[in-house]
Amino acid sequence: MTSSLDLKTLEAAATWYVQLNDGTVNEARTQAWQAWITSDPLHSQAWERVETLQRQWALMPRQAALSSLDAAKTQRRDVLKLLGMLVAAGGCTWMAADQIPYRSMLAQQRTGTRERRTLQLDDGSQLELNAGTALDVRFDSKQRVIQLYSGEIEVQTAKDPALRPFIVQTGEGSVRALGTRFSVRQLPEQTLVGVLQSAVQVCPSQHVERTLRLEAGQQVAFSRDEVHKVRPLPAGSTAWVQGMLSVDDWRLGDFIEELGRYRPGVLRCAASVRGMSISGAFRIDDTDTVLENLSKTLPVKVSYLTRYWVSIEPA
């Protein structure tokens, strides 16, 4: 296949599988699922892979299959974990072991779509995990490493008596703490770093000579090959730690895309309204209310095909 499937597409396919196998018949939901499959060739590819795994589940001992499916219905993230377990066991060969989605599924620490968590590390450092985050903690006698596969973290480092460096590794390179507090977000093929206190050192994996020192109040995105232009860190960039999404003169399309990180299913924004401006602070734990209030502040309407298929359209 020439196109690669990202974790979000695979997770959406797994979510549809859980919803379609919850023991209820819902025609609208079935139509929404079919619309999702036909809306993008990658969606169809992802669903084919889920069906392959479904056939393999039938080969599992009955007790184990029932247990796994029951866990998947309880929490959507367990579906992905089950997929990773099957790949690791050799039950499926469609995903290479070095691909990010595979490693994400088996990460030590994971958060679901509507989940945030605080993680206290052995050295006294603290991580805040945003929704949809997957990472491994790898501490040894020489260094303290956080391997971030997906999502976003805010890091509060602690002083280490052994003076081990604290490093966040991503798909594009590394972020080395030179102080105490910063955030790292794994985006498609790039990493976004923001510094809240002191400084960090950013290093793209393919050009280590392009290392950059990033100071408090600054943010930068970098790929494997280059570090992009340094910009001011937006106010409220880590408001998600307090359960808020803070935006100032954002395009509505960008806002809806960001809000979709905290909501299961499909959240779409019509092209004709994507350019509208929106500002404010919104509770990410209550996306239903956020969507309900959109039509009160902007000339848009929110259309529900199902609870998991929502479109923002012109009023």
PDB file of C-alpha atoms in Angstrom, residues 8-216:
ATOM      1  CA  LYS A   8      -5.913   8.365  14.744  1.00  0.00           C
ATOM      2  CA  THR A   9      -7.395   6.529  11.735  1.00  0.00           C
ATOM      3  CA  LEU A  10      -6.741   3.134  13.295  1.00  0.00           C
ATOM      4  CA  GLU A  11      -8.233   4.290  16.581  1.00  0.00           C
ATOM      5  CA  ALA A  12     -11.349   5.580  14.804  1.00  0.00           C
ATOM      6  CA  ALA A  13     -11.793   2.212  13.079  1.00  0.00           C
ATOM      7  CA  ALA A  14     -11.472   0.422  16.418  1.00  0.00           C
ATOM      8  CA  THR A  15     -14.016   2.797  17.935  1.00  0.00           C
ATOM      9  CA  TRP A  16     -16.537   2.040  15.207  1.00  0.00           C
ATOM     10  CA  TYR A  17     -15.985  -1.679  15.797  1.00  0.00           C
ATOM     11  CA  VAL A  18     -16.812  -1.313  19.486  1.00  0.00           C
ATOM     12  CA  GLN A  19     -19.917   0.779  18.775  1.00  0.00           C
ATOM     13  CA  LEU A  20     -21.218  -1.621  16.128  1.00  0.00           C
ATOM     14  CA  ASN A  21     -20.779  -4.604  18.447  1.00  0.00           C
ATOM     15  CA  ASP A  22     -22.356  -3.257  21.630  1.00  0.00           C
ATOM     16  CA  GLY A  23     -25.402  -5.513  21.276  1.00  0.00           C
ATOM     17  CA  THR A  24     -27.803  -2.825  20.032  1.00  0.00           C
ATOM     18  CA  VAL A  25     -29.223  -2.121  16.570  1.00  0.00           C
ATOM     19  CA  ASN A  26     -28.947   1.505  15.491  1.00  0.00           C
ATOM     20  CA  GLU A  27     -29.625   2.289  11.827  1.00  0.00           C
ATOM     21  CA  ALA A  28     -28.375   5.879  12.044  1.00  0.00           C
ATOM     22  CA  ARG A  29     -25.104   4.727  13.581  1.00  0.00           C
ATOM     23  CA  THR A  30     -24.688   2.114  10.853  1.00  0.00           C
ATOM     24  CA  GLN A  31     -25.209   4.766   8.188  1.00  0.00           C
ATOM     25  CA  ALA A  32     -22.669   7.024   9.880  1.00  0.00           C
ATOM     26  CA  TRP A  33     -20.155   4.169   9.966  1.00  0.00           C
ATOM     27  CA  GLN A  34     -20.669   3.489   6.257  1.00  0.00           C
ATOM     28  CA  ALA A  35     -20.271   7.204   5.517  1.00  0.00           C
ATOM     29  CA  TRP A  36     -17.019   7.218   7.478  1.00  0.00           C
ATOM     30  CA  ILE A  37     -15.646   4.271   5.513  1.00  0.00           C
ATOM     31  CA  THR A  38     -16.456   5.824   2.134  1.00  0.00           C
ATOM     32  CA  SER A  39     -15.256   9.334   3.034  1.00  0.00           C
ATOM     33  CA  ASP A  40     -11.553   8.427   2.792  1.00  0.00           C
ATOM     34  CA  PRO A  41      -9.628   5.492   1.244  1.00  0.00           C
ATOM     35  CA  LEU A  42      -7.539   5.268   4.424  1.00  0.00           C
ATOM     36  CA  HIS A  43     -10.725   4.659   6.421  1.00  0.00           C
ATOM     37  CA  SER A  44     -11.515   1.700   4.181  1.00  0.00           C
ATOM     38  CA  GLN A  45      -7.994   0.332   4.614  1.00  0.00           C
ATOM     39  CA  ALA A  46      -8.228   0.681   8.383  1.00  0.00           C
ATOM     40  CA  TRP A  47     -11.549  -1.150   8.470  1.00  0.00           C
ATOM     41  CA  GLU A  48     -10.149  -4.004   6.370  1.00  0.00           C
ATOM     42  CA  ARG A  49      -7.443  -4.432   8.980  1.00  0.00           C
ATOM     43  CA  VAL A  50      -9.947  -4.478  11.812  1.00  0.00           C
ATOM     44  CA  GLU A  51     -11.932  -7.162   9.967  1.00  0.00           C
ATOM     45  CA  THR A  52      -8.748  -9.215   9.572  1.00  0.00           C
ATOM     46  CA  LEU A  53      -8.198  -9.069  13.323  1.00  0.00           C
ATOM     47  CA  GLN A  54     -11.852  -9.895  13.932  1.00  0.00           C
ATOM     48  CA  ARG A  55     -11.471 -13.101  11.957  1.00  0.00           C
ATOM     49  CA  GLN A  56      -8.392 -13.964  14.000  1.00  0.00           C
ATOM     50  CA  TRP A  57     -10.293 -13.406  17.256  1.00  0.00           C
ATOM     51  CA  ALA A  58     -12.545 -16.266  16.186  1.00  0.00           C
ATOM     52  CA  LEU A  59      -9.482 -18.522  16.386  1.00  0.00           C
ATOM     53  CA  MET A  60      -8.861 -17.575  20.017  1.00  0.00           C
ATOM     54  CA  PRO A  61     -10.151 -19.748  22.872  1.00  0.00           C
ATOM     55  CA  ARG A  62     -13.766 -18.789  23.524  1.00  0.00           C
ATOM     56  CA  GLN A  63     -13.175 -17.612  27.089  1.00  0.00           C
ATOM     57  CA  ALA A  64     -10.261 -15.383  26.037  1.00  0.00           C
ATOM     58  CA  ALA A  65     -12.177 -13.903  23.113  1.00  0.00           C
ATOM     59  CA  LEU A  66     -15.170 -13.041  25.245  1.00  0.00           C
ATOM     60  CA  SER A  67     -12.946 -11.487  27.882  1.00  0.00           C
ATOM     61  CA  SER A  68     -11.087  -9.381  25.322  1.00  0.00           C
ATOM     62  CA  LEU A  69     -14.233  -8.177  23.594  1.00  0.00           C
ATOM     63  CA  ASP A  70     -15.897  -7.331  26.876  1.00  0.00           C
ATOM     64  CA  ALA A  71     -12.892  -5.228  27.882  1.00  0.00           C
ATOM     65  CA  ALA A  72     -12.945  -3.497  24.523  1.00  0.00           C
ATOM     66  CA  LYS A  73     -16.593  -2.537  24.979  1.00  0.00           C
ATOM     67  CA  THR A  74     -15.836  -1.117  28.403  1.00  0.00           C
ATOM     68  CA  GLN A  75     -13.065   1.181  27.235  1.00  0.00           C
ATOM     69  CA  ARG A  76     -12.226   2.106  23.667  1.00  0.00           C
ATOM     70  CA  ARG A  77      -8.510   2.259  24.362  1.00  0.00           C
ATOM     71  CA  ASP A  78      -8.523  -1.437  25.249  1.00  0.00           C
ATOM     72  CA  VAL A  79      -9.342  -2.216  21.607  1.00  0.00           C
ATOM     73  CA  LEU A  80      -6.060  -0.663  20.519  1.00  0.00           C
ATOM     74  CA  LYS A  81      -4.196  -2.462  23.267  1.00  0.00           C
ATOM     75  CA  LEU A  82      -5.699  -5.737  22.087  1.00  0.00           C
ATOM     76  CA  LEU A  83      -4.614  -4.981  18.516  1.00  0.00           C
ATOM     77  CA  GLY A  84      -1.083  -4.360  19.733  1.00  0.00           C
ATOM     78  CA  MET A  85      -1.105  -7.588  21.733  1.00  0.00           C
ATOM     79  CA  LEU A  86      -2.177  -9.549  18.659  1.00  0.00           C
ATOM     80  CA  VAL A  87       0.564  -7.994  16.551  1.00  0.00           C
ATOM     81  CA  ALA A  88       3.165  -8.725  19.225  1.00  0.00           C
ATOM     82  CA  ALA A  89       1.988 -12.331  19.441  1.00  0.00           C
ATOM     83  CA  GLY A  90       2.455 -12.760  15.686  1.00  0.00           C
ATOM     84  CA  GLY A  91      -1.258 -13.045  14.986  1.00  0.00           C
ATOM     85  CA  CYS A  92      -1.097 -10.309  12.348  1.00  0.00           C
ATOM     86  CA  THR A  93       1.650  -9.118  10.012  1.00  0.00           C
ATOM     87  CA  TRP A  94       0.205  -5.898   8.603  1.00  0.00           C
ATOM     88  CA  MET A  95       2.125  -3.570  10.920  1.00  0.00           C
ATOM     89  CA  ALA A  96       5.900  -3.460  11.207  1.00  0.00           C
ATOM     90  CA  ALA A  97       7.372  -3.548  14.682  1.00  0.00           C
ATOM     91  CA  ASP A  98       9.153  -0.216  14.243  1.00  0.00           C
ATOM     92  CA  GLN A  99       6.039   1.763  13.299  1.00  0.00           C
ATOM     93  CA  ILE A 100       4.780   4.384  15.735  1.00  0.00           C
ATOM     94  CA  PRO A 101       1.156   3.090  15.942  1.00  0.00           C
ATOM     95  CA  TYR A 102       2.395  -0.333  17.039  1.00  0.00           C
ATOM     96  CA  ARG A 103       4.671   1.075  19.728  1.00  0.00           C
ATOM     97  CA  SER A 104       1.939   3.456  20.862  1.00  0.00           C
ATOM     98  CA  MET A 105      -0.453   0.589  21.442  1.00  0.00           C
ATOM     99  CA  LEU A 106       2.015  -1.167  23.736  1.00  0.00           C
ATOM    100  CA  ALA A 107       3.310   1.942  25.522  1.00  0.00           C
ATOM    101  CA  GLN A 108       3.743   1.790  29.296  1.00  0.00           C
ATOM    102  CA  GLN A 109       1.518   4.836  29.826  1.00  0.00           C
ATOM    103  CA  ARG A 110      -1.534   5.672  27.693  1.00  0.00           C
ATOM    104  CA  THR A 111      -4.521   7.991  27.938  1.00  0.00           C
ATOM    105  CA  GLY A 112      -7.784   7.713  26.029  1.00  0.00           C
ATOM    106  CA  THR A 113      -9.696  10.354  24.077  1.00  0.00           C
ATOM    107  CA  ARG A 114     -11.401  11.838  27.150  1.00  0.00           C
ATOM    108  CA  GLU A 115      -8.688  11.122  29.675  1.00  0.00           C
ATOM    109  CA  ARG A 116      -5.918  13.203  31.236  1.00  0.00           C
ATOM    110  CA  ARG A 117      -3.586  11.996  33.932  1.00  0.00           C
ATOM    111  CA  THR A 118      -0.777  13.084  36.273  1.00  0.00           C
ATOM    112  CA  LEU A 119       2.241  10.782  36.437  1.00  0.00           C
ATOM    113  CA  GLN A 120       4.754  11.078  39.294  1.00  0.00           C
ATOM    114  CA  LEU A 121       8.162   9.731  38.302  1.00  0.00           C
ATOM    115  CA  ASP A 122      10.715   7.967  40.492  1.00  0.00           C
ATOM    116  CA  ASP A 123      13.100  10.934  40.472  1.00  0.00           C
ATOM    117  CA  GLY A 124      10.428  13.342  41.709  1.00  0.00           C
ATOM    118  CA  SER A 125       9.646  14.789  38.279  1.00  0.00           C
ATOM    119  CA  GLN A 126       6.023  15.085  37.244  1.00  0.00           C
ATOM    120  CA  LEU A 127       4.288  14.564  33.904  1.00  0.00           C
ATOM    121  CA  GLU A 128       0.848  15.791  32.888  1.00  0.00           C
ATOM    122  CA  LEU A 129      -0.542  13.609  30.103  1.00  0.00           C
ATOM    123  CA  ASN A 130      -3.100  15.106  27.737  1.00  0.00           C
ATOM    124  CA  ALA A 131      -5.775  13.035  25.987  1.00  0.00           C
ATOM    125  CA  GLY A 132      -4.570  10.531  23.396  1.00  0.00           C
ATOM    126  CA  THR A 133      -1.032  10.310  24.770  1.00  0.00           C
ATOM    127  CA  ALA A 134       1.267   7.283  24.722  1.00  0.00           C
ATOM    128  CA  LEU A 135       4.774   7.141  26.172  1.00  0.00           C
ATOM    129  CA  ASP A 136       7.440   4.996  27.796  1.00  0.00           C
ATOM    130  CA  VAL A 137       9.566   5.978  30.809  1.00  0.00           C
ATOM    131  CA  ARG A 138      13.179   4.802  30.473  1.00  0.00           C
ATOM    132  CA  PHE A 139      15.364   5.739  33.413  1.00  0.00           C
ATOM    133  CA  ASP A 140      18.807   4.186  33.916  1.00  0.00           C
ATOM    134  CA  SER A 141      22.054   5.094  35.647  1.00  0.00           C
ATOM    135  CA  LYS A 142      23.106   7.524  32.912  1.00  0.00           C
ATOM    136  CA  GLN A 143      19.971   9.342  31.758  1.00  0.00           C
ATOM    137  CA  ARG A 144      16.265   9.945  32.276  1.00  0.00           C
ATOM    138  CA  VAL A 145      14.342   9.464  29.028  1.00  0.00           C
ATOM    139  CA  ILE A 146      10.673   9.893  28.168  1.00  0.00           C
ATOM    140  CA  GLN A 147       9.833   8.309  24.809  1.00  0.00           C
ATOM    141  CA  LEU A 148       6.756  10.140  23.501  1.00  0.00           C
ATOM    142  CA  TYR A 149       4.902   8.254  20.761  1.00  0.00           C
ATOM    143  CA  SER A 150       1.747  10.338  20.481  1.00  0.00           C
ATOM    144  CA  GLY A 151      -0.156  13.090  22.246  1.00  0.00           C
ATOM    145  CA  GLU A 152       1.138  15.816  24.523  1.00  0.00           C
ATOM    146  CA  ILE A 153       2.828  16.196  27.893  1.00  0.00           C
ATOM    147  CA  GLU A 154       3.747  18.971  30.290  1.00  0.00           C
ATOM    148  CA  VAL A 155       6.980  18.210  32.152  1.00  0.00           C
ATOM    149  CA  GLN A 156       8.025  19.475  35.577  1.00  0.00           C
ATOM    150  CA  THR A 157      11.531  18.174  36.134  1.00  0.00           C
ATOM    151  CA  ALA A 158      13.146  17.538  39.509  1.00  0.00           C
ATOM    152  CA  LYS A 159      16.815  17.940  40.434  1.00  0.00           C
ATOM    153  CA  ASP A 160      18.703  14.699  40.125  1.00  0.00           C
ATOM    154  CA  PRO A 161      21.514  13.926  42.623  1.00  0.00           C
ATOM    155  CA  ALA A 162      23.259  11.861  39.940  1.00  0.00           C
ATOM    156  CA  LEU A 163      23.016  14.772  37.463  1.00  0.00           C
ATOM    157  CA  ARG A 164      21.429  12.558  34.812  1.00  0.00           C
ATOM    158  CA  PRO A 165      20.062  14.556  31.855  1.00  0.00           C
ATOM    159  CA  PHE A 166      16.285  14.608  31.405  1.00  0.00           C
ATOM    160  CA  ILE A 167      15.374  14.027  27.741  1.00  0.00           C
ATOM    161  CA  VAL A 168      12.073  13.694  25.868  1.00  0.00           C
ATOM    162  CA  GLN A 169      12.503  11.650  22.687  1.00  0.00           C
ATOM    163  CA  THR A 170       9.963  11.991  19.849  1.00  0.00           C
ATOM    164  CA  GLY A 171       9.715  10.765  16.299  1.00  0.00           C
ATOM    165  CA  GLU A 172      11.674  13.797  15.105  1.00  0.00           C
ATOM    166  CA  GLY A 173      14.453  14.127  17.656  1.00  0.00           C
ATOM    167  CA  SER A 174      15.038  15.080  21.266  1.00  0.00           C
ATOM    168  CA  VAL A 175      14.194  17.798  23.786  1.00  0.00           C
ATOM    169  CA  ARG A 176      16.674  18.118  26.657  1.00  0.00           C
ATOM    170  CA  ALA A 177      15.624  19.935  29.816  1.00  0.00           C
ATOM    171  CA  LEU A 178      17.867  22.800  30.900  1.00  0.00           C
ATOM    172  CA  GLY A 179      15.428  23.897  33.578  1.00  0.00           C
ATOM    173  CA  THR A 180      12.157  22.808  35.051  1.00  0.00           C
ATOM    174  CA  ARG A 181       8.926  23.177  33.084  1.00  0.00           C
ATOM    175  CA  PHE A 182       8.070  22.695  29.405  1.00  0.00           C
ATOM    176  CA  SER A 183       5.578  20.998  27.096  1.00  0.00           C
ATOM    177  CA  VAL A 184       6.081  18.617  24.173  1.00  0.00           C
ATOM    178  CA  ARG A 185       3.454  17.636  21.618  1.00  0.00           C
ATOM    179  CA  GLN A 186       3.863  14.934  18.978  1.00  0.00           C
ATOM    180  CA  LEU A 187       2.260  16.111  15.722  1.00  0.00           C
ATOM    181  CA  PRO A 188       2.231  14.319  12.347  1.00  0.00           C
ATOM    182  CA  GLU A 189       5.898  14.301  11.272  1.00  0.00           C
ATOM    183  CA  GLN A 190       6.875  17.135  13.611  1.00  0.00           C
ATOM    184  CA  THR A 191       7.253  17.969  17.287  1.00  0.00           C
ATOM    185  CA  LEU A 192       6.015  21.140  18.982  1.00  0.00           C
ATOM    186  CA  VAL A 193       7.879  22.348  22.080  1.00  0.00           C
ATOM    187  CA  GLY A 194       6.938  25.170  24.450  1.00  0.00           C
ATOM    188  CA  VAL A 195       8.968  26.428  27.412  1.00  0.00           C
ATOM    189  CA  LEU A 196       7.183  27.734  30.500  1.00  0.00           C
ATOM    190  CA  GLN A 197      10.190  28.017  32.823  1.00  0.00           C
ATOM    191  CA  SER A 198      13.965  28.169  32.202  1.00  0.00           C
ATOM    192  CA  ALA A 199      15.046  26.571  28.893  1.00  0.00           C
ATOM    193  CA  VAL A 200      15.355  23.411  26.793  1.00  0.00           C
ATOM    194  CA  GLN A 201      17.663  22.207  24.055  1.00  0.00           C
ATOM    195  CA  VAL A 202      15.993  21.018  20.833  1.00  0.00           C
ATOM    196  CA  CYS A 203      17.836  18.639  18.502  1.00  0.00           C
ATOM    197  CA  PRO A 204      16.435  17.201  15.223  1.00  0.00           C
ATOM    198  CA  SER A 205      17.510  13.599  14.707  1.00  0.00           C
ATOM    199  CA  GLN A 206      18.939  13.996  11.190  1.00  0.00           C
ATOM    200  CA  HIS A 207      20.927  17.181  11.847  1.00  0.00           C
ATOM    201  CA  VAL A 208      22.327  17.246  15.362  1.00  0.00           C
ATOM    202  CA  GLU A 209      24.411  20.303  14.460  1.00  0.00           C
ATOM    203  CA  ARG A 210      21.179  22.329  14.260  1.00  0.00           C
ATOM    204  CA  THR A 211      20.600  22.177  18.005  1.00  0.00           C
ATOM    205  CA  LEU A 212      18.624  25.132  19.357  1.00  0.00           C
ATOM    206  CA  ARG A 213      18.314  26.558  22.863  1.00  0.00           C
ATOM    207  CA  LEU A 214      14.691  27.536  23.520  1.00  0.00           C
ATOM    208  CA  GLU A 215      13.981  30.011  26.309  1.00  0.00           C
ATOM    209  CA  ALA A 216      10.977  30.526  28.592  1.00  0.00           C
TER     210      ALA A 216
END
